[in-house]
Short mmCIF file of C-alpha atoms and ligand atoms in Angstrom, two decimals:
data_model
loop_
_atom_site.label_atom_id
_atom_site.label_comp_id
_atom_site.label_asym_id
_atom_site.label_seq_id
_atom_site.Cartn_x
_atom_site.Cartn_y
_atom_site.Cartn_z
CA MET A 33 12.53 35.67 -21.96
CA ARG A 34 14.54 33.20 -23.99
CA THR A 35 12.79 30.78 -26.29
CA ALA A 36 13.27 27.00 -26.57
CA THR A 37 15.97 26.02 -29.03
CA SER A 38 17.85 22.82 -29.61
CA GLY A 39 21.52 22.32 -28.76
CA PRO A 40 23.32 22.48 -25.46
CA PRO A 41 21.73 25.13 -23.24
CA ARG A 42 23.87 27.81 -21.67
CA SER A 43 21.70 27.47 -18.59
CA GLY A 44 22.59 23.75 -18.59
CA GLY A 45 26.25 24.51 -17.81
CA THR A 46 27.54 22.81 -14.66
CA PRO A 47 29.64 24.26 -11.87
CA ALA A 48 32.57 22.56 -13.58
CA GLY A 49 31.65 24.24 -16.89
CA ALA A 50 30.90 21.04 -18.87
CA PRO A 51 27.62 21.25 -20.82
CA LEU A 52 24.83 18.98 -19.62
CA PRO A 53 22.70 17.12 -22.20
CA PRO A 54 20.37 19.42 -24.20
CA GLY A 55 17.08 20.70 -22.87
CA PRO A 56 14.70 23.67 -22.97
CA ARG A 57 16.38 27.08 -22.67
CA LEU A 58 13.48 28.71 -20.86
CA TRP A 59 13.97 30.36 -17.50
CA ALA A 60 13.81 27.89 -14.63
CA THR A 61 10.59 29.48 -13.34
CA LEU A 62 8.87 28.99 -16.70
CA GLN A 63 10.07 25.41 -16.97
CA THR A 64 8.75 24.85 -13.46
CA VAL A 65 5.34 26.31 -14.36
CA ARG A 66 5.11 23.95 -17.35
CA TRP A 67 6.26 21.08 -15.18
CA LEU A 68 3.65 21.83 -12.52
CA ARG A 69 0.90 22.16 -15.13
CA SER A 70 1.59 18.61 -16.32
CA SER A 71 4.91 16.94 -15.57
CA THR A 72 4.05 13.96 -17.77
CA SER A 73 3.20 16.02 -20.88
CA TYR A 74 6.31 18.14 -20.34
CA MET A 75 8.48 15.01 -20.17
CA ASP A 76 6.80 13.65 -23.34
CA ARG A 77 7.47 16.90 -25.21
CA CYS A 78 11.09 17.12 -24.09
CA ARG A 79 11.77 13.52 -24.99
CA ALA A 80 10.26 14.05 -28.48
CA ARG A 81 12.43 17.13 -28.97
CA TYR A 82 15.74 16.28 -27.29
CA GLY A 83 15.84 12.47 -27.26
CA ASP A 84 16.48 9.91 -24.53
CA MET A 85 18.66 12.15 -22.40
CA PHE A 86 17.65 15.74 -21.68
CA THR A 87 18.13 18.33 -18.95
CA LEU A 88 15.37 20.27 -17.21
CA ASN A 89 16.14 23.34 -15.14
CA LEU A 90 13.55 23.46 -12.35
CA VAL A 91 13.14 25.62 -9.28
CA ALA A 92 13.84 22.63 -7.09
CA LYS A 93 16.72 24.01 -5.07
CA ALA A 94 14.63 25.46 -2.28
CA ALA A 95 12.37 22.44 -2.00
CA ALA A 96 15.31 20.07 -1.85
CA GLY A 97 17.34 22.02 0.68
CA PRO A 98 20.95 23.15 0.72
CA ALA A 99 22.29 19.82 -0.49
CA ALA A 100 20.71 20.61 -3.85
CA ASP A 101 22.95 23.62 -4.38
CA ARG A 102 25.42 21.54 -6.29
CA GLY A 103 22.68 20.18 -8.60
CA ARG A 104 21.17 23.69 -8.94
CA GLY A 105 17.76 22.23 -9.79
CA ARG A 106 19.02 20.77 -13.08
CA TRP A 107 17.81 17.23 -13.56
CA VAL A 108 19.15 15.01 -16.35
CA PHE A 109 16.32 12.71 -17.44
CA LEU A 110 17.23 9.22 -18.66
CA ALA A 111 14.84 7.34 -20.94
CA ASP A 112 17.19 4.68 -22.33
CA PRO A 113 17.13 1.38 -20.37
CA ALA A 114 20.89 0.89 -20.91
CA HIS A 115 21.64 4.28 -19.30
CA VAL A 116 19.28 3.57 -16.41
CA ARG A 117 20.88 0.15 -15.86
CA GLN A 118 24.30 1.84 -15.74
CA VAL A 119 23.04 4.21 -13.03
CA PHE A 120 21.28 1.52 -10.98
CA THR A 121 24.32 -0.77 -10.98
CA ALA A 122 26.95 1.94 -10.39
CA ASP A 123 29.16 2.09 -7.32
CA PRO A 124 27.05 3.67 -4.52
CA ALA A 125 29.83 6.19 -3.81
CA THR A 126 29.36 7.53 -7.35
CA VAL A 127 25.56 7.40 -7.47
CA ARG A 128 23.86 8.62 -4.31
CA THR A 129 20.24 9.05 -3.24
CA GLY A 130 20.00 10.48 0.30
CA ASP A 131 20.47 14.14 -0.77
CA THR A 132 17.68 13.92 -3.33
CA ASN A 133 15.17 12.82 -0.65
CA ARG A 134 16.17 15.56 1.81
CA PHE A 135 12.85 17.38 1.29
CA LEU A 136 11.10 14.47 3.05
CA ALA A 137 13.08 15.00 6.27
CA PRO A 138 10.34 16.94 8.10
CA LEU A 139 8.02 13.98 7.59
CA VAL A 140 10.19 10.90 7.93
CA GLY A 141 13.05 12.13 10.14
CA ALA A 142 16.77 12.44 9.47
CA SER A 143 17.69 8.79 10.11
CA SER A 144 15.04 7.38 7.70
CA ILE A 145 16.34 4.83 5.18
CA LEU A 146 15.20 7.25 2.47
CA LEU A 147 17.76 9.84 3.54
CA THR A 148 20.87 7.75 4.19
CA ASP A 149 23.54 6.48 1.79
CA GLU A 150 26.03 3.60 1.89
CA PRO A 151 27.27 2.05 4.10
CA GLN A 152 24.57 3.09 6.64
CA HIS A 153 21.78 2.56 4.09
CA ALA A 154 22.74 -1.09 3.49
CA LYS A 155 22.63 -1.79 7.25
CA GLN A 156 19.12 -0.35 7.46
CA ARG A 157 17.95 -2.35 4.45
CA ARG A 158 19.17 -5.62 5.97
CA LEU A 159 16.93 -4.97 8.98
CA LEU A 160 13.86 -3.70 7.16
CA LEU A 161 13.72 -6.15 4.25
CA PRO A 162 12.99 -9.52 5.95
CA PRO A 163 9.62 -8.51 7.51
CA LEU A 164 8.40 -7.39 4.07
CA HIS A 165 9.28 -10.57 2.17
CA GLY A 166 8.69 -14.31 1.82
CA GLU A 167 6.62 -16.16 4.43
CA ARG A 168 6.09 -13.06 6.53
CA LEU A 169 4.56 -11.26 3.57
CA MET A 170 2.05 -14.01 2.82
CA GLY A 171 0.67 -13.57 6.33
CA TYR A 172 -0.61 -10.12 5.33
CA GLY A 173 -2.73 -11.41 2.41
CA GLU A 174 -5.81 -12.23 4.49
CA LEU A 175 -5.56 -8.91 6.33
CA MET A 176 -5.57 -7.08 2.97
CA SER A 177 -8.68 -8.96 1.72
CA ASP A 178 -10.51 -8.44 5.02
CA VAL A 179 -9.85 -4.70 5.12
CA ALA A 180 -11.00 -4.36 1.47
CA GLU A 181 -14.14 -6.41 2.24
CA ALA A 182 -15.08 -4.18 5.18
CA GLU A 183 -14.47 -1.00 3.17
CA LEU A 184 -16.55 -2.28 0.24
CA ALA A 185 -19.55 -2.81 2.55
CA ARG A 186 -19.62 0.98 3.13
CA TRP A 187 -19.81 2.03 -0.54
CA PRO A 188 -23.08 3.46 -1.89
CA ILE A 189 -25.04 1.60 -4.56
CA GLY A 190 -26.22 3.51 -7.64
CA GLU A 191 -24.41 6.80 -6.86
CA PRO A 192 -21.13 8.04 -8.36
CA PHE A 193 -18.17 8.22 -5.97
CA ALA A 194 -14.38 8.50 -6.22
CA LEU A 195 -12.45 5.31 -5.54
CA TRP A 196 -9.16 7.01 -4.72
CA PRO A 197 -10.09 8.11 -1.15
CA ARG A 198 -11.59 4.64 -0.57
CA MET A 199 -8.32 3.08 -1.64
CA GLN A 200 -6.45 5.46 0.68
CA ALA A 201 -8.64 4.25 3.57
CA ILE A 202 -7.86 0.61 2.72
CA THR A 203 -4.10 1.02 2.29
CA LEU A 204 -3.76 3.22 5.37
CA GLU A 205 -5.56 0.68 7.56
CA VAL A 206 -3.53 -2.19 6.08
CA VAL A 207 -0.19 -0.51 6.65
CA VAL A 208 -1.08 0.68 10.18
CA ARG A 209 -2.21 -2.85 11.14
CA ALA A 210 0.77 -4.49 9.45
CA VAL A 211 3.25 -2.08 11.05
CA PHE A 212 1.76 -1.78 14.54
CA GLY A 213 -0.48 -4.85 14.78
CA ILE A 214 -3.27 -2.62 16.13
CA GLY A 215 -6.59 -4.47 15.81
CA GLU A 216 -8.63 -2.70 18.51
CA PRO A 217 -11.12 -0.57 16.49
CA ARG A 218 -11.02 2.64 18.56
CA ARG A 219 -7.24 2.83 18.74
CA LEU A 220 -7.01 1.93 15.05
CA ALA A 221 -9.45 4.73 14.15
CA TYR A 222 -7.49 7.17 16.33
CA VAL A 223 -4.11 6.32 14.77
CA THR A 224 -5.34 6.24 11.16
CA GLY A 225 -7.26 9.52 11.76
CA LEU A 226 -4.10 11.28 13.00
CA LEU A 227 -2.06 10.01 10.07
CA ARG A 228 -4.74 10.97 7.54
CA THR A 229 -4.92 14.53 8.88
CA MET A 230 -1.15 14.91 8.79
CA LEU A 231 -0.85 13.54 5.26
CA ASP A 232 -3.79 15.56 3.91
CA ARG A 233 -2.33 18.79 5.29
CA MET A 234 1.19 18.03 4.15
CA THR A 235 0.12 17.27 0.59
CA SER A 236 -2.30 20.23 0.31
CA PRO A 237 -1.38 22.91 -2.26
CA ARG A 238 -1.10 25.53 0.53
CA TRP A 239 1.37 23.48 2.53
CA LEU A 240 3.42 22.67 -0.56
CA ALA A 241 3.52 26.32 -1.62
CA ALA A 242 4.67 27.27 1.89
CA GLN A 243 7.29 24.53 1.78
CA ALA A 244 8.62 25.74 -1.58
CA LEU A 245 8.94 29.29 -0.23
CA LEU A 246 10.24 28.45 3.21
CA ALA A 247 11.97 25.16 2.61
CA THR A 248 15.39 26.27 3.72
CA ALA A 249 13.86 27.57 6.94
CA ALA A 250 11.72 24.45 7.35
CA HIS A 251 14.62 22.11 7.80
CA ASP A 252 18.37 22.07 7.75
CA ARG A 253 20.79 19.33 6.74
CA THR A 254 19.99 17.34 9.86
CA GLY A 255 16.30 17.49 9.09
CA ALA A 256 15.31 19.54 12.13
CA LEU A 257 11.60 20.33 11.97
CA SER A 258 10.21 23.80 11.56
CA GLY A 259 7.46 24.94 13.91
CA ALA A 260 4.73 24.31 11.31
CA ALA A 261 5.99 20.85 10.45
CA ARG A 262 6.39 20.02 14.12
CA ARG A 263 2.77 20.95 14.82
CA LEU A 264 1.62 18.57 12.08
CA VAL A 265 3.97 15.68 12.81
CA GLY A 266 4.08 16.04 16.61
CA PRO A 267 0.83 14.18 17.45
CA VAL A 268 1.75 11.30 15.11
CA ASP A 269 5.24 11.17 16.62
CA ARG A 270 3.81 10.81 20.10
CA VAL A 271 1.58 7.91 19.04
CA VAL A 272 4.46 6.17 17.26
CA LEU A 273 6.78 6.58 20.26
CA ALA A 274 4.02 5.30 22.59
CA GLU A 275 3.58 2.19 20.42
CA ILE A 276 7.36 1.62 20.49
CA ALA A 277 7.33 1.87 24.31
CA ARG A 278 4.38 -0.57 24.55
CA ARG A 279 6.16 -3.05 22.34
CA ARG A 280 9.43 -2.80 24.24
CA ALA A 281 7.50 -3.55 27.44
CA ALA A 282 5.55 -6.52 25.97
CA PRO A 283 6.52 -9.81 27.70
CA ASP A 284 5.51 -11.96 24.68
CA LEU A 285 7.17 -9.94 21.92
CA ASP A 286 8.30 -13.00 19.97
CA ARG A 287 4.64 -14.02 19.48
CA HIS A 288 3.66 -10.77 17.71
CA GLY A 289 3.78 -10.82 13.89
CA ASP A 290 3.67 -7.07 13.24
CA LEU A 291 6.58 -5.18 11.73
CA LEU A 292 7.27 -3.10 14.83
CA SER A 293 7.68 -6.19 17.01
CA LEU A 294 10.07 -7.69 14.47
CA LEU A 295 12.08 -4.48 14.22
CA VAL A 296 12.31 -4.04 18.00
CA GLN A 297 13.94 -7.49 18.16
CA ALA A 298 16.13 -7.07 15.06
CA GLU A 299 19.86 -6.45 15.43
CA TYR A 300 22.51 -4.91 13.22
CA GLU A 301 25.50 -7.08 12.34
CA ASP A 302 27.44 -5.72 15.33
CA GLY A 303 24.70 -6.94 17.71
CA THR A 304 23.23 -3.49 18.46
CA ALA A 305 19.52 -2.76 18.03
CA MET A 306 17.67 0.31 16.74
CA GLY A 307 17.11 3.15 19.21
CA ASP A 308 13.70 4.80 19.65
CA GLY A 309 14.58 7.68 17.30
CA GLU A 310 15.73 5.37 14.51
CA LEU A 311 12.67 3.15 14.96
CA ARG A 312 10.38 6.17 14.84
CA ASP A 313 11.95 7.37 11.57
CA GLU A 314 11.75 3.93 9.90
CA LEU A 315 8.14 3.42 11.02
CA MET A 316 7.11 6.84 9.69
CA THR A 317 8.88 5.96 6.43
CA LEU A 318 6.97 2.70 6.09
CA LEU A 319 3.64 4.33 6.97
CA ILE A 320 4.11 7.13 4.46
CA ALA A 321 5.82 5.17 1.67
CA GLY A 322 3.47 2.24 2.16
CA HIS A 323 0.11 3.84 1.79
CA GLU A 324 -0.28 6.77 -0.63
CA SER A 325 1.56 5.16 -3.53
CA THR A 326 -0.35 1.87 -3.27
CA ALA A 327 -3.70 3.69 -2.99
CA THR A 328 -2.94 5.74 -6.10
CA ALA A 329 -1.81 2.65 -8.03
CA LEU A 330 -5.04 0.89 -7.05
CA ALA A 331 -7.16 3.85 -8.15
CA TRP A 332 -5.41 3.68 -11.55
CA ALA A 333 -5.90 -0.10 -11.71
CA PHE A 334 -9.68 0.28 -11.36
CA GLU A 335 -9.83 3.29 -13.70
CA LEU A 336 -8.03 1.30 -16.42
CA LEU A 337 -9.46 -2.18 -15.81
CA LEU A 338 -13.12 -1.08 -15.76
CA ARG A 339 -12.67 0.37 -19.25
CA HIS A 340 -11.01 -2.77 -20.59
CA PRO A 341 -13.44 -5.15 -22.36
CA ASP A 342 -13.62 -8.51 -20.55
CA GLY A 343 -10.93 -7.43 -18.06
CA PRO A 344 -13.09 -7.42 -14.92
CA ALA A 345 -14.80 -10.71 -15.90
CA ARG A 346 -11.48 -12.44 -16.52
CA LEU A 347 -10.00 -11.21 -13.25
CA ALA A 348 -13.12 -12.35 -11.33
CA ASP A 349 -13.18 -15.78 -13.02
CA GLU A 350 -9.53 -16.42 -12.20
CA ALA A 351 -9.97 -15.18 -8.62
CA ASP A 352 -12.91 -17.57 -8.15
CA ALA A 353 -10.62 -20.36 -9.35
CA ASP A 354 -7.89 -19.22 -6.89
CA ARG A 355 -5.62 -18.08 -9.70
CA ASP A 356 -3.61 -14.88 -9.70
CA GLU A 357 -2.00 -14.66 -13.14
CA TYR A 358 -4.36 -12.11 -14.66
CA ALA A 359 -4.57 -10.02 -11.48
CA ASP A 360 -0.77 -9.95 -11.44
CA ALA A 361 -0.72 -8.87 -15.12
CA VAL A 362 -3.26 -6.10 -14.39
CA VAL A 363 -1.06 -4.83 -11.57
CA LYS A 364 2.06 -4.84 -13.75
CA GLU A 365 0.35 -3.19 -16.72
CA THR A 366 -1.20 -0.52 -14.48
CA LEU A 367 2.20 0.32 -13.03
CA ARG A 368 3.69 0.36 -16.54
CA LEU A 369 1.15 2.72 -18.09
CA ARG A 370 0.62 4.86 -14.99
CA PRO A 371 3.71 4.64 -12.77
CA VAL A 372 2.61 6.60 -9.70
CA LEU A 373 6.19 7.78 -9.13
CA PRO A 374 7.18 8.59 -12.74
CA PHE A 375 10.92 8.84 -12.04
CA VAL A 376 13.46 8.52 -9.23
CA LEU A 377 16.35 10.85 -8.44
CA ARG A 378 20.06 10.23 -7.90
CA SER A 379 22.95 12.64 -7.33
CA LEU A 380 26.47 12.08 -8.58
CA GLY A 381 29.08 11.91 -5.83
CA ARG A 382 31.79 11.58 -8.52
CA PRO A 383 31.91 12.36 -12.26
CA MET A 384 30.33 9.74 -14.53
CA GLU A 385 29.98 9.33 -18.30
CA ILE A 386 26.58 8.24 -19.58
CA GLY A 387 25.80 7.75 -23.27
CA GLY A 388 28.89 9.73 -24.27
CA HIS A 389 28.04 12.68 -21.98
CA PRO A 390 30.61 13.40 -19.25
CA LEU A 391 28.57 14.44 -16.21
CA PRO A 392 30.34 16.19 -13.32
CA ALA A 393 29.97 15.39 -9.62
CA GLY A 394 26.90 17.14 -8.23
CA THR A 395 24.69 16.41 -11.28
CA TRP A 396 21.23 15.11 -10.47
CA LEU A 397 19.93 12.23 -12.58
CA ALA A 398 16.30 11.23 -13.11
CA PRO A 399 16.00 7.60 -14.32
CA CYS A 400 12.52 7.86 -15.80
CA ALA A 401 10.11 4.91 -15.58
CA TYR A 402 7.36 6.95 -17.22
CA LEU A 403 9.33 7.51 -20.45
CA ILE A 404 10.87 4.02 -20.58
CA HIS A 405 7.44 2.44 -20.13
CA ARG A 406 6.21 4.34 -23.19
CA ARG A 407 8.91 3.17 -25.58
CA GLU A 408 7.36 1.58 -28.65
CA ASP A 409 10.43 -0.67 -29.12
CA LEU A 410 9.81 -2.20 -25.67
CA TYR A 411 6.01 -2.09 -25.49
CA PRO A 412 4.13 -2.17 -28.83
CA GLU A 413 1.08 0.14 -28.73
CA PRO A 414 2.50 1.66 -25.54
CA LEU A 415 -0.45 3.93 -24.80
CA ARG A 416 -2.96 1.06 -24.65
CA PHE A 417 -3.80 -0.74 -21.41
CA LEU A 418 -3.12 -4.39 -22.33
CA PRO A 419 -2.59 -6.60 -19.24
CA GLU A 420 -2.21 -9.53 -21.65
CA ARG A 421 1.34 -8.38 -22.40
CA PHE A 422 2.39 -9.56 -18.94
CA VAL A 423 0.46 -12.86 -18.87
CA GLY A 424 3.06 -15.63 -18.78
CA ARG A 425 5.84 -13.07 -19.31
CA PRO A 426 7.88 -11.63 -16.44
CA ALA A 427 8.47 -7.89 -16.21
CA GLY A 428 11.95 -6.86 -17.43
CA GLY A 429 14.60 -5.82 -14.89
CA SER A 430 15.55 -2.58 -16.66
CA THR A 431 12.42 -2.03 -18.75
CA TRP A 432 9.74 -2.15 -16.00
CA LEU A 433 10.71 0.31 -13.27
CA PRO A 434 7.73 1.46 -11.18
CA PHE A 435 9.66 0.57 -8.03
CA GLY A 436 12.95 2.20 -9.03
CA GLY A 437 16.05 0.02 -9.00
CA GLY A 438 19.47 -1.04 -7.78
CA VAL A 439 20.27 -0.94 -4.08
CA ARG A 440 17.41 1.53 -3.57
CA ARG A 441 14.63 -0.52 -5.20
CA CYS A 442 11.38 -0.14 -3.26
CA LEU A 443 11.43 -2.26 -0.11
CA GLY A 444 7.66 -2.68 -0.25
CA ALA A 445 7.41 -3.79 -3.93
CA SER A 446 6.19 -7.32 -3.08
CA PHE A 447 3.92 -6.04 -0.30
CA ALA A 448 2.36 -3.46 -2.65
CA GLN A 449 1.78 -5.94 -5.47
CA LEU A 450 0.23 -8.48 -3.11
CA GLU A 451 -2.04 -5.77 -1.71
CA MET A 452 -3.06 -4.60 -5.17
CA ARG A 453 -3.94 -8.15 -6.24
CA ARG A 454 -5.91 -8.85 -3.09
CA VAL A 455 -7.88 -5.60 -3.18
CA LEU A 456 -8.64 -5.95 -6.89
CA GLN A 457 -9.78 -9.55 -6.45
CA THR A 458 -11.94 -8.78 -3.41
CA VAL A 459 -13.67 -5.81 -5.02
CA ILE A 460 -14.09 -7.22 -8.53
CA THR A 461 -15.53 -10.55 -7.33
CA ARG A 462 -17.95 -8.82 -4.96
CA ALA A 463 -19.09 -5.66 -6.74
CA GLU A 464 -20.30 -4.67 -10.16
CA LEU A 465 -18.54 -1.39 -10.85
CA VAL A 466 -18.72 0.83 -13.94
CA PRO A 467 -16.89 4.09 -14.70
CA ALA A 468 -18.99 7.12 -13.68
CA GLU A 469 -18.02 9.04 -16.84
CA THR A 470 -17.34 7.83 -20.37
CA GLU A 471 -14.14 9.90 -20.79
CA PRO A 472 -11.01 8.23 -19.29
CA GLU A 473 -9.38 10.24 -16.49
CA PRO A 474 -6.12 12.00 -17.43
CA PRO A 475 -3.17 11.96 -15.00
CA ARG A 476 -2.75 14.80 -12.50
CA SER A 477 0.35 15.43 -10.36
CA ARG A 478 -0.28 15.41 -6.62
CA PHE A 479 2.67 15.96 -4.27
CA ILE A 480 5.17 13.42 -5.64
CA THR A 481 2.67 11.01 -7.16
CA VAL A 482 0.60 11.13 -10.37
CA ALA A 483 -3.08 10.26 -9.75
CA PRO A 484 -6.31 10.03 -11.84
CA SER A 485 -7.59 13.61 -12.23
CA ARG A 486 -11.12 12.93 -10.90
CA GLY A 487 -10.08 10.33 -8.32
CA ALA A 488 -11.25 7.30 -10.40
CA ARG A 489 -15.00 7.92 -10.20
CA VAL A 490 -17.26 4.88 -10.45
CA VAL A 491 -20.82 3.73 -9.85
CA MET A 492 -21.46 0.48 -7.99
CA LYS A 493 -24.45 -1.22 -9.60
CA SER A 494 -24.69 -4.17 -7.21
CA ARG A 495 -22.84 -5.98 -4.44
CA ARG A 496 -22.65 -9.74 -3.96
CA ALA A 497 -22.25 -11.88 -0.84
CA ARG A 498 -18.78 -13.16 -0.01
CA THR A 499 -17.79 -16.57 -1.36
CA PRO A 500 -15.34 -18.48 0.82
CA ARG A 501 -11.94 -19.27 -0.63
CA SER A 502 -11.11 -22.92 -1.10
CA ALA A 503 -7.34 -22.69 -0.67
CA PRO A 504 -4.57 -20.12 -0.30
CA ARG A 505 -3.86 -18.40 -3.61
CA THR A 506 -0.69 -18.86 -5.52
CA TRP A 507 1.08 -15.73 -6.65
CA MET A 508 4.12 -14.60 -8.55
CA PRO A 509 6.60 -12.51 -6.59
CA GLY A 510 7.42 -9.16 -8.22
C1 HEM B 108 2.45 0.67 -5.72
C2 HEM B 108 3.04 1.03 -4.58
C3 HEM B 108 4.45 1.54 -4.48
C4 HEM B 108 5.22 2.16 -5.43
C5 HEM B 108 4.84 2.50 -6.88
C6 HEM B 108 6.50 2.43 -4.81
C7 HEM B 108 7.56 3.02 -5.48
C8 HEM B 108 8.78 3.29 -4.88
C9 HEM B 108 9.88 3.93 -5.55
C10 HEM B 108 9.88 4.39 -7.03
C11 HEM B 108 10.90 4.03 -4.67
C12 HEM B 108 12.28 4.66 -4.92
C13 HEM B 108 13.19 3.58 -5.48
C14 HEM B 108 14.50 4.13 -6.02
O1 HEM B 108 14.93 5.21 -5.62
O2 HEM B 108 15.11 3.44 -6.87
C15 HEM B 108 10.45 3.45 -3.42
C16 HEM B 108 11.23 3.36 -2.28
C17 HEM B 108 10.78 2.82 -1.09
N1 HEM B 108 9.54 2.28 -0.84
FE1 HEM B 108 8.04 2.06 -2.17
N2 HEM B 108 6.47 1.99 -3.53
C18 HEM B 108 5.25 1.43 -3.27
C19 HEM B 108 4.83 0.85 -2.09
C20 HEM B 108 5.60 0.71 -0.95
C21 HEM B 108 5.19 0.01 0.25
C22 HEM B 108 3.87 -0.72 0.42
C23 HEM B 108 6.20 0.14 1.17
C24 HEM B 108 6.32 -0.39 2.57
C25 HEM B 108 5.42 -1.06 3.23
C26 HEM B 108 7.26 0.91 0.52
C27 HEM B 108 8.45 1.25 1.11
C28 HEM B 108 9.50 1.86 0.47
C29 HEM B 108 10.78 2.16 1.11
C30 HEM B 108 11.15 1.87 2.57
C31 HEM B 108 11.59 2.75 0.13
C32 HEM B 108 13.04 3.25 0.29
C33 HEM B 108 14.00 2.15 -0.18
C34 HEM B 108 15.47 2.55 -0.07
O3 HEM B 108 15.78 3.74 -0.16
O4 HEM B 108 16.32 1.63 0.08
N3 HEM B 108 6.85 1.23 -0.76
N4 HEM B 108 9.16 3.01 -3.57
#
């Protein structure tokens, strides 16, 4: 076994022979074990040792599929905002994303927006973006508060429980209702139940281990499903395709406000519309991207806010006065300190020089929100949860990156922030919550997100009756 030393690693050599930025010289398997034990601590240690640009050699080839062969599991982490800006604003033919998301193909389907690159990706974004922004978005605010209200009524008083699964229930119901417009309770329970089962199985350690071992058999470049994946996704697929058929047959489609109805009517620039397969893939993408990440971010928001002196009281006071500034700051600070997706991935379609390092085509880059958010020069006392730093101050374009950036920036960023504000406001104004344990919860990696290790355990001391809102709330778009 080799030991960690500084300087350019031999193992960091590229197919073209140029050395990648420095990084640990351990075998890839050992680096992967350390990464799996705690990806965040490993990133912290590597940044302290190698600086703002370092290379990890991870056993990621199998999990990412054949397209990763060129990257060979070596990821160049970027923790300097100037380097990340350069990547996010680069020509899309040079900096690509589809290949790096290939491992999601069994779940989201080969034509998902997550897996395509320009020019197809831009066409898909033009269709998917409008229903998730502006006026349309505001229409979902009441739905979010109502779902949170109903969920809160089911929580026990005086007993410890984990908030994370409760947040998953809220965000799953919100996204299913927003996407499909299903309000009928039995059908809603059926659809959310199917999705929950699929997601729980696909993010279980057993499934992930099987994926890592069998990934190349599980899907090919076109994203064809393996038998195991098909058994898990099949029932959800059938429900999604049935909803698409129902919507296509609806005589009053233009009166529906749900995302599916809008997408069925949407047209590409050449006047064509999405086929059933494309619609299925985009809907699965929205359902999956739209629920787990928001639930985890909400669990972190409660875990951090409930330990912050005066935080809950200030958020409740402002909510009662129909003001959103502090809630918005809590959301931004939560996503700064605990970005649920700590980094994004890009692959180089052509050579590129970053920070004096010539990087050959095929290199994988990891613009790293987690490390940038912890820079003392950008955020004084970076390890403290201080929502006040965002009150009256907008988040910086290349210094606050929980939603990634450039042409791939999260399509649901505004939706997610609205949902986080509404759920926080509903719960904090209606319930007195305290942390169940005195020790703060450390981060723990789960699938591709980083969640509170104990699931954000709390005790609800009391619950209050609902107070009607006087007027629609104002809010700051993310
Ligand atoms: C707190 C919650 C969320 C977080 C932290 C989050 C984060 C992210 C990140 C980091 C990316 C990758 C961006 C990049 O590669 O530069 C992404 C992409 C995406 N997200 Fe989210 N997301 C959240 C919620 C949502 C919601 C609610 C939806 C939809 C309803 C959504 C839909 C998407 C889609 C469709 C993409 C792919 C965009 C593209 O490739 O063009 N996300 N998200």
